[in-house]
Steps between C-alpha positions, in 0.01 A plus 500: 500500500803350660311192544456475097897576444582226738260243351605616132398759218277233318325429821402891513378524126120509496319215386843271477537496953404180613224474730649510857358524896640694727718239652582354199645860435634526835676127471634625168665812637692381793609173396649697190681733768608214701621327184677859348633508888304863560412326827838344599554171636403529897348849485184539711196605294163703677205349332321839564843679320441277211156592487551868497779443237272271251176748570321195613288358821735290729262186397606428171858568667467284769370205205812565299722470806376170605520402092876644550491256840477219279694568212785477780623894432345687795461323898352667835714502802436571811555901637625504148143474278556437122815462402676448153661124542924523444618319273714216677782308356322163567204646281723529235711189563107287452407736211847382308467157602137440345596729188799295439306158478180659321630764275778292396262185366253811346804653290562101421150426369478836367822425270285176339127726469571839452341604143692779306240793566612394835887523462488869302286619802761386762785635221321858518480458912859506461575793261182740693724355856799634351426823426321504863858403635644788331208793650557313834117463504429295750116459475502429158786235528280314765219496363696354160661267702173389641410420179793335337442229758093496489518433143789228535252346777240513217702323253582236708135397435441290847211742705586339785850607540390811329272590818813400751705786310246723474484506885825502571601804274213657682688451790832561373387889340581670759857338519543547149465860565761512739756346280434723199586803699853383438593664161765242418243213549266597224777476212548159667149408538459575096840306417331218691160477311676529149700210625192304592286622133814382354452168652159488456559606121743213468215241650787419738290356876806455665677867376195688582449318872900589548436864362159504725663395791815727476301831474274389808873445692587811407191700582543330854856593565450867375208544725668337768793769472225753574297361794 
């Protein structure tokens, strides 16, 4: 089923899929469109369409749009219905701001806590991201990326913060996605997290915050070149 491809093989196997409603399945499915940009940013979306599409009952569609309400990635206008929300340079302008105050103080703490099982998995991130660089895979380089910095937020070993990053790279997927289109940005974005495992190697705070904060500055002017 096309549902099962776009939720993942493992999620298909028999007696490995995790349990999941309907619009759990359906919340799944188009925020990972809306994320991948299937649906682009400001494209109109028919909740009876989607239905059809999924082979589901509008209900558990209509639940996963008001999820997607919330989540900030989908908004009803008026004459207009449901619409995917653009991406707006002030979005990205607040999304680099917090980043650059939270992630920064993470990579810092991260640099004092991280364990060594810890640094060889963020080593490894960086030799799998390379080779994703070089196939110009773009879903697999995003969802490395995503976890380069969930297990840096990990590290860091402070929940607290670790929630405020969580939610913000949430947020910031769909972004993310946008500026790894760019082929030229993923051998940078992998130059950029060897520079901050270096750091972190090194137990250097202050190097690792610098190398933190440099690959979020460059993530923001790349994507700014293409909004």
């Amino acid at each position: 089923m096309q549902i099962e491809a776009e939720l993942g093989e493992e999620a298909a196997e028999a007696g490995t899929a995790p349990v999941r409603s309907l619009r759990d399945t359906a919340y799944e499915v188009l925020k990972q469109r809306i994320i991948m940009c299937v649906f682009r940013p400001g494209e109109a979306l028919s909740e009876a369409q989607v239905a059809s599409s999924l082979g589901l009952g509008r209900t558990p569609v209509r639940q996963a749009f008001d999820r997607l309400m919330r989540d900030g990635l989908v908004e009803v206008l008026p004459r207009k219905g449901i619409i995917v929300r653009p991406i707006s340079a002030d979005e990205v302008r607040h999304m680099v701001e917090v980043r650059l105050l939270n992630e920064g103080f993470c990579a810092r703490l991260a640099a004092e806590r991280a364990d060594s099982a810890t640094l060889a998995a963020l080593a490894d991130n960086v030799r799998r991201g390379g080779a994703a660089a070089a196939e110009r895979d773009v879903a697999t380089a995003m969802a490395l990326d995503r976890a380069f910095h969930a297990t840096i937020s990990a590290a860091a070993g402070n929940p607290v913060l670790g929630d405020i990053l969580k939610n913000l790279h949430e947020r910031a997927q769909r972004v993310w996605f946008v500026s790894l289109r760019d082929a030229g940005h993923h051998a940078r974005v992998v130059d950029e997290h060897a520079a901050i495992v270096s750091a972190l190697t090194a137990r250097d705070g202050n190097g690792a915050e610098e190398a933190t904060r440099a690959h979020i500055l460059s993530f923001a002017a790349n994507l700014t070149r293409q909004l």
